[in-house]
Short mmCIF file of C-alpha atoms and ligand atoms in Angstrom, two decimals:
data_model
loop_
_atom_site.label_atom_id
_atom_site.label_comp_id
_atom_site.label_asym_id
_atom_site.label_seq_id
_atom_site.Cartn_x
_atom_site.Cartn_y
_atom_site.Cartn_z
CA MET A 955 279.33 93.74 66.21
CA SER A 956 278.79 97.92 67.45
CA ASP A 957 281.51 99.83 68.53
CA ILE A 958 282.46 100.08 72.00
CA VAL A 959 284.32 103.72 71.86
CA ARG A 960 283.39 106.42 68.96
CA VAL A 961 286.07 109.27 69.19
CA GLU A 962 284.95 112.25 67.26
CA HIS A 963 286.68 115.05 66.32
CA LEU A 964 288.42 114.93 69.78
CA SER A 965 291.18 117.60 70.45
CA TYR A 966 292.62 117.96 73.90
CA ILE A 967 294.87 121.16 74.98
CA TYR A 968 296.83 120.84 78.20
CA GLY A 969 296.70 124.87 79.76
CA GLU A 970 294.06 126.04 77.79
CA GLY A 971 294.57 129.62 76.79
CA MET A 972 297.62 129.71 78.97
CA PRO A 973 301.19 131.05 77.29
CA ASP A 974 302.65 127.15 78.01
CA ALA A 975 299.52 125.57 76.19
CA THR A 976 300.02 122.09 74.98
CA VAL A 977 297.91 120.50 71.86
CA ALA A 978 298.31 116.81 73.31
CA LEU A 979 295.52 115.47 70.66
CA ASP A 980 294.06 117.75 67.61
CA ASP A 981 291.15 116.44 66.18
CA ILE A 982 291.05 112.45 66.22
CA SER A 983 288.49 110.76 65.07
CA PHE A 984 288.17 106.99 65.13
CA SER A 985 286.01 103.93 66.54
CA ILE A 986 286.88 100.59 68.71
CA GLU A 987 284.69 97.45 67.96
CA GLU A 988 283.46 95.62 70.89
CA GLY A 989 285.51 92.63 71.81
CA SER A 990 288.62 93.46 69.75
CA PHE A 991 292.10 93.97 71.00
CA VAL A 992 293.68 97.07 70.38
CA GLY A 993 297.01 97.96 70.63
CA VAL A 994 298.18 101.68 70.66
CA ILE A 995 301.85 102.57 69.94
CA GLY A 996 303.46 105.86 69.61
CA SER A 997 306.60 107.91 70.54
CA THR A 998 307.26 109.46 74.16
CA GLY A 999 304.91 112.17 74.06
CA CYS A 1000 302.57 111.49 71.48
CA GLY A 1001 299.34 111.24 73.10
CA LYS A 1002 298.64 108.07 74.14
CA SER A 1003 297.88 108.55 77.66
CA THR A 1004 295.98 111.69 77.05
CA LEU A 1005 293.83 109.84 75.02
CA ILE A 1006 292.81 106.71 76.73
CA GLY A 1007 292.19 109.37 79.71
CA HIS A 1008 289.23 110.17 77.95
CA PHE A 1009 287.87 107.21 77.90
CA ASN A 1010 286.33 106.88 81.29
CA GLY A 1011 286.24 110.87 81.73
CA ILE A 1012 289.42 111.47 83.31
CA ASN A 1013 290.08 113.85 80.78
CA ARG A 1014 287.34 115.90 79.31
CA PRO A 1015 287.59 116.84 76.05
CA SER A 1016 288.36 120.28 74.62
CA LYS A 1017 286.93 120.15 71.58
CA GLY A 1018 284.96 116.82 70.21
CA LYS A 1019 282.84 113.89 71.51
CA ILE A 1020 283.28 110.27 73.16
CA TYR A 1021 280.84 107.89 73.02
CA ILE A 1022 281.14 104.70 74.90
CA GLY A 1023 278.41 102.13 74.13
CA GLY A 1024 276.81 104.65 72.23
CA GLU A 1025 276.39 106.94 74.76
CA ASP A 1026 277.50 110.62 74.62
CA ILE A 1027 279.78 110.59 78.26
CA TRP A 1028 279.90 114.38 78.73
CA GLU A 1029 275.94 114.60 77.96
CA ASN A 1030 275.39 114.51 81.71
CA PRO A 1031 278.64 115.41 83.52
CA LYS A 1032 276.93 114.04 86.59
CA GLU A 1033 276.75 110.87 85.35
CA ILE A 1034 279.96 111.06 84.56
CA ARG A 1035 280.83 108.27 87.84
CA ARG A 1036 278.93 105.34 85.40
CA PHE A 1037 281.17 105.46 82.85
CA ARG A 1038 284.13 105.17 85.52
CA PHE A 1039 282.39 102.20 86.22
CA MET A 1040 282.06 100.75 82.45
CA VAL A 1041 285.94 101.63 81.62
CA GLY A 1042 288.28 100.19 83.72
CA LEU A 1043 291.72 102.27 83.41
CA VAL A 1044 294.90 100.54 84.54
CA PHE A 1045 297.67 103.49 84.46
CA GLN A 1046 301.40 103.10 84.56
CA TYR A 1047 302.56 101.83 87.52
CA PRO A 1048 298.97 100.92 88.88
CA GLU A 1049 301.19 99.47 92.15
CA TYR A 1050 302.04 102.73 93.57
CA GLN A 1051 297.84 103.06 94.20
CA LEU A 1052 297.89 99.61 96.27
CA PHE A 1053 297.06 101.07 100.14
CA GLU A 1054 294.82 98.67 101.81
CA GLU A 1055 295.48 96.45 104.57
CA THR A 1056 295.39 93.48 102.76
CA VAL A 1057 295.34 92.50 98.88
CA TYR A 1058 291.78 91.20 98.84
CA LYS A 1059 290.44 94.43 100.46
CA ASP A 1060 292.83 96.20 97.63
CA ILE A 1061 290.99 94.10 94.76
CA ALA A 1062 287.62 94.94 96.38
CA PHE A 1063 287.98 98.46 96.36
CA GLY A 1064 286.37 99.11 93.49
CA PRO A 1065 283.26 96.53 93.71
CA VAL A 1066 282.50 97.88 97.25
CA ASN A 1067 282.84 101.69 95.99
CA MET A 1068 280.10 100.48 93.11
CA GLY A 1069 277.84 99.37 95.81
CA LEU A 1070 277.70 95.61 95.56
CA SER A 1071 276.39 93.37 97.82
CA GLU A 1072 278.95 91.39 100.04
CA GLU A 1073 278.70 88.09 98.30
CA GLU A 1074 278.97 89.62 94.82
CA VAL A 1075 282.04 91.04 96.28
CA ASN A 1076 283.51 88.55 97.14
CA ARG A 1077 282.92 86.75 94.01
CA ARG A 1078 284.51 88.95 91.89
CA VAL A 1079 287.44 89.73 93.84
CA LEU A 1080 288.19 85.54 93.84
CA ARG A 1081 287.77 85.66 90.42
CA ALA A 1082 289.79 88.65 89.63
CA ALA A 1083 292.62 87.05 91.59
CA LYS A 1084 292.07 83.58 89.75
CA PHE A 1085 292.46 85.65 86.42
CA CYS A 1086 295.64 87.46 87.35
CA GLY A 1087 296.93 84.34 89.04
CA LEU A 1088 296.93 85.63 92.61
CA ASP A 1089 295.88 82.12 94.88
CA ALA A 1090 294.24 82.75 98.33
CA ALA A 1091 297.20 82.68 100.32
CA VAL A 1092 298.19 85.96 98.70
CA LEU A 1093 294.69 87.50 99.32
CA SER A 1094 295.14 87.74 103.09
CA LYS A 1095 298.89 89.38 102.55
CA SER A 1096 299.78 93.26 103.03
CA PRO A 1097 300.07 94.63 99.35
CA PHE A 1098 303.51 95.22 100.90
CA GLU A 1099 304.77 91.75 101.36
CA LEU A 1100 304.31 90.73 97.84
CA SER A 1101 306.61 90.92 95.04
CA GLY A 1102 306.78 93.66 92.11
CA GLY A 1103 305.03 91.41 89.66
CA GLN A 1104 302.74 90.51 92.20
CA LYS A 1105 301.81 93.80 93.21
CA ARG A 1106 301.31 94.81 89.66
CA ARG A 1107 299.07 91.48 89.43
CA ALA A 1108 296.80 92.67 92.42
CA ALA A 1109 296.68 96.00 91.29
CA ILE A 1110 294.92 94.67 87.71
CA ALA A 1111 292.95 92.64 89.27
CA GLY A 1112 291.18 95.70 91.60
CA VAL A 1113 290.37 96.93 87.91
CA LEU A 1114 288.99 93.73 86.66
CA ALA A 1115 286.90 93.15 89.76
CA MET A 1116 285.14 96.23 88.45
CA GLU A 1117 284.18 93.83 85.22
CA PRO A 1118 284.40 96.60 83.15
CA LYS A 1119 282.95 96.57 79.62
CA LEU A 1120 286.34 98.03 78.42
CA LEU A 1121 289.84 97.01 79.75
CA VAL A 1122 292.26 99.83 79.02
CA LEU A 1123 295.61 99.19 80.29
CA ASP A 1124 298.51 101.91 79.93
CA GLU A 1125 301.98 99.86 79.65
CA PRO A 1126 300.93 97.14 82.09
CA ALA A 1127 304.26 94.99 81.57
CA ALA A 1128 306.45 98.72 82.07
CA GLY A 1129 309.77 97.38 84.35
CA LEU A 1130 309.03 93.75 84.48
CA ASP A 1131 311.01 90.82 83.48
CA PRO A 1132 310.47 89.11 80.29
CA GLU A 1133 309.33 86.68 82.41
CA GLY A 1134 306.70 89.11 83.96
CA ARG A 1135 305.77 91.00 81.15
CA ASP A 1136 304.57 87.47 79.27
CA THR A 1137 302.26 86.53 82.73
CA ILE A 1138 300.75 89.53 82.74
CA LEU A 1139 300.09 90.11 79.02
CA SER A 1140 299.01 86.50 78.62
CA GLN A 1141 296.77 86.53 81.86
CA VAL A 1142 294.86 89.77 80.19
CA LYS A 1143 294.23 88.11 76.33
CA ARG A 1144 293.08 84.97 78.63
CA PHE A 1145 290.29 87.58 80.05
CA HIS A 1146 289.73 89.68 76.67
CA LYS A 1147 289.22 85.66 75.50
CA GLU A 1148 287.42 84.27 78.14
CA THR A 1149 285.09 87.31 79.09
CA GLY A 1150 285.01 88.80 75.34
CA THR A 1151 285.75 92.27 77.32
CA THR A 1152 287.16 94.78 74.96
CA VAL A 1153 291.11 95.64 75.42
CA VAL A 1154 293.24 98.35 74.74
CA LEU A 1155 296.55 98.41 74.95
CA VAL A 1156 299.31 100.90 75.03
CA SER A 1157 302.91 99.63 75.08
CA HIS A 1158 305.99 100.55 73.38
CA SER A 1159 306.90 96.80 72.68
CA MET A 1160 306.02 95.91 69.19
CA GLU A 1161 306.52 92.37 70.51
CA ASP A 1162 304.04 92.70 73.18
CA ILE A 1163 301.71 94.74 70.27
CA ALA A 1164 302.06 91.98 67.67
CA LYS A 1165 301.65 89.14 69.60
CA TYR A 1166 298.23 90.22 71.68
CA ALA A 1167 296.85 92.93 69.49
CA ASP A 1168 294.05 92.42 66.43
CA LYS A 1169 294.32 95.78 65.63
CA VAL A 1170 296.69 99.07 65.91
CA LEU A 1171 296.35 102.57 66.46
CA VAL A 1172 299.49 104.65 65.69
CA LEU A 1173 299.60 107.99 67.16
CA ASN A 1174 302.07 110.70 66.03
CA ALA A 1175 302.06 113.91 67.42
CA GLY A 1176 298.71 114.41 68.55
CA HIS A 1177 297.37 113.04 65.34
CA ILE A 1178 296.53 108.79 64.23
CA ALA A 1179 299.14 108.01 61.66
CA MET A 1180 297.63 104.54 61.13
CA TYR A 1181 294.72 102.27 62.30
CA ASP A 1182 294.98 99.07 60.69
CA THR A 1183 294.96 95.54 61.20
CA THR A 1184 298.11 94.51 63.35
CA SER A 1185 299.45 92.71 59.74
CA ALA A 1186 298.86 95.79 57.71
CA VAL A 1187 300.33 98.36 60.49
CA PHE A 1188 303.74 96.02 60.39
CA ALA A 1189 303.94 95.64 56.51
CA ARG A 1190 304.05 99.28 56.70
CA ALA A 1191 307.58 99.03 58.37
CA GLN A 1192 309.44 101.97 56.67
CA GLU A 1193 306.79 104.51 57.67
CA LEU A 1194 307.16 103.09 61.19
CA LEU A 1195 310.98 104.14 61.29
CA GLN A 1196 310.51 107.12 60.22
CA LEU A 1197 307.60 108.10 62.93
CA GLY A 1198 310.77 106.78 65.09
CA LEU A 1199 309.16 103.61 65.92
CA SER A 1200 310.34 100.20 65.17
CA VAL A 1201 308.89 96.89 63.77
CA PRO A 1202 309.02 93.30 65.56
CA GLU A 1203 312.19 91.71 65.24
CA VAL A 1204 310.91 88.56 62.65
CA THR A 1205 309.63 91.54 60.61
CA LYS A 1206 312.51 92.59 60.28
CA VAL A 1207 314.00 89.42 59.48
CA PHE A 1208 311.52 89.21 56.19
CA LEU A 1209 311.98 92.69 55.30
CA ARG A 1210 315.91 92.08 54.98
CA LEU A 1211 315.49 88.60 53.20
CA ARG A 1212 313.05 90.66 51.10
CA GLU A 1213 315.74 92.93 50.49
CA TRP A 1214 317.78 89.83 49.31
CA GLY A 1215 315.04 89.24 46.54
CA LEU A 1216 313.32 86.47 48.55
CA ALA A 1217 309.33 86.20 47.72
CA VAL A 1218 308.38 86.36 50.94
CA PRO A 1219 305.23 88.45 52.46
CA ALA A 1220 306.14 91.81 54.42
CA ASP A 1221 303.37 91.64 56.69
CA VAL A 1222 305.05 88.98 58.85
CA TYR A 1223 304.80 89.81 62.71
CA THR A 1224 304.57 86.70 64.58
CA VAL A 1225 307.02 83.43 65.19
CA PRO A 1226 304.72 81.05 64.52
CA TYR A 1227 303.07 82.50 61.36
CA ALA A 1228 307.09 83.27 60.14
CA ALA A 1229 307.76 79.36 61.20
CA ASN A 1230 305.09 78.65 59.26
CA ILE A 1231 305.96 80.03 55.74
CA VAL A 1232 309.69 78.76 56.27
CA ARG A 1233 307.77 75.03 56.89
CA GLU A 1234 305.88 75.54 53.81
CA ALA A 1235 309.00 77.21 51.51
CA LEU A 1236 311.04 73.83 52.76
CA ALA A 1237 308.20 71.90 52.06
CA LYS A 1238 308.34 73.26 48.27
CA GLY A 1239 312.06 72.43 48.24
CA GLY A 1240 313.56 75.39 49.35
CA THR A 1241 314.03 77.26 46.05
CA GLY A 1242 314.28 80.38 47.67
CA THR A 1243 310.14 81.23 47.14
CA CYS A 1244 307.38 81.06 49.19
N1 LIG B 2022 299.94 117.51 82.95
C1 LIG B 2022 300.43 117.90 81.56
N2 LIG B 2022 300.33 119.27 81.92
C2 LIG B 2022 300.94 119.72 80.44
N3 LIG B 2022 301.46 119.13 79.42
C3 LIG B 2022 301.14 117.86 79.56
C4 LIG B 2022 300.62 117.13 80.59
N4 LIG B 2022 300.78 115.56 80.36
C5 LIG B 2022 301.00 115.47 79.12
N5 LIG B 2022 301.52 116.70 78.55
C6 LIG B 2022 302.37 116.57 77.08
O1 LIG B 2022 300.95 116.34 76.30
C7 LIG B 2022 301.81 115.59 75.55
C8 LIG B 2022 301.08 114.49 75.48
O2 LIG B 2022 301.84 113.68 76.16
P1 LIG B 2022 300.98 112.24 76.77
O3 LIG B 2022 301.53 111.92 78.02
O4 LIG B 2022 299.81 111.77 76.55
O5 LIG B 2022 302.28 111.26 75.72
P2 LIG B 2022 302.21 109.82 75.77
O6 LIG B 2022 302.17 108.92 74.32
O7 LIG B 2022 301.67 109.56 76.76
O8 LIG B 2022 304.07 109.59 76.31
P3 LIG B 2022 304.82 108.25 76.91
O9 LIG B 2022 304.83 107.53 75.77
O10 LIG B 2022 306.18 109.07 77.59
O11 LIG B 2022 304.03 108.15 78.02
C9 LIG B 2022 303.01 115.72 75.38
O12 LIG B 2022 303.56 116.93 74.90
C10 LIG B 2022 303.08 116.32 76.92
O13 LIG B 2022 304.21 116.69 77.09
MG1 LIG B 2023 302.07 107.57 78.63
#
């Protein structure tokens, strides 16, 4: 598999040259494999939003390079628009950007801007709405008539309708109730599985990252603290705690069991995996070792 994103020695400074300059990212290098689902975690202010803003050229590196699909996106700044279409970025609270008279027009906004035919725009709007669980009756409504969760899904559908090669979501479930969170994230996962689109998900919720991501990038004060498979990252619970982060509840339970001397693995991060381990232990006669 090839890399969809390659970041080389990226640094980003807000207010460069000013007395109050802030180094938000400091010499970061990593890459993202095409077709993967990468979670990005890190405490407030560590640089998550600044980093993902580089993927479609909203932020321009102070130093270093960003490659999307093997192309240096700033090689020819006049062509940056092409990468804005290739990388779909869902900002925090994207529903504040809904502004058209109907939900249909809002979802169609990106594809229309891309200069696609009316027929293709229509195909994309209906497909994106379906992925986001918005039925036809909703499309003719004003975005302002929708519930909070529906608004959020309409805003996400607008990005999906651009059919990006890379979908980046900054806290897409923030502020929603648990049911709303699960609905949105499982729709994103289904979109990822069915279309093969690479996804980058920024979240404060370790449970969500554990449930959906294959790999996790941990940022700390503008540096990469870890970048590994989800199980390898959550197995480093102690270090995560030192970075002011947490681990999924089920991981905490298994770490406590290890402290009690039970021979259970340290990298248990989903409930189904935990259930399997318990089942196997019981099948062995519940002797305390797995
Ligand atoms: N527009 C800005 N001007 C100046 N400094 C900024 C600006 N935006 C962010 N910063 C600073 O850059 C650093 C990284 O911020 P960033 O928003 O990328 O963090 P984050 O990890 O997304 O945080 P959060 O979890 O709160 O969303 C912080 O120190 C922040 O104060
Ligand atoms: Mg942020």
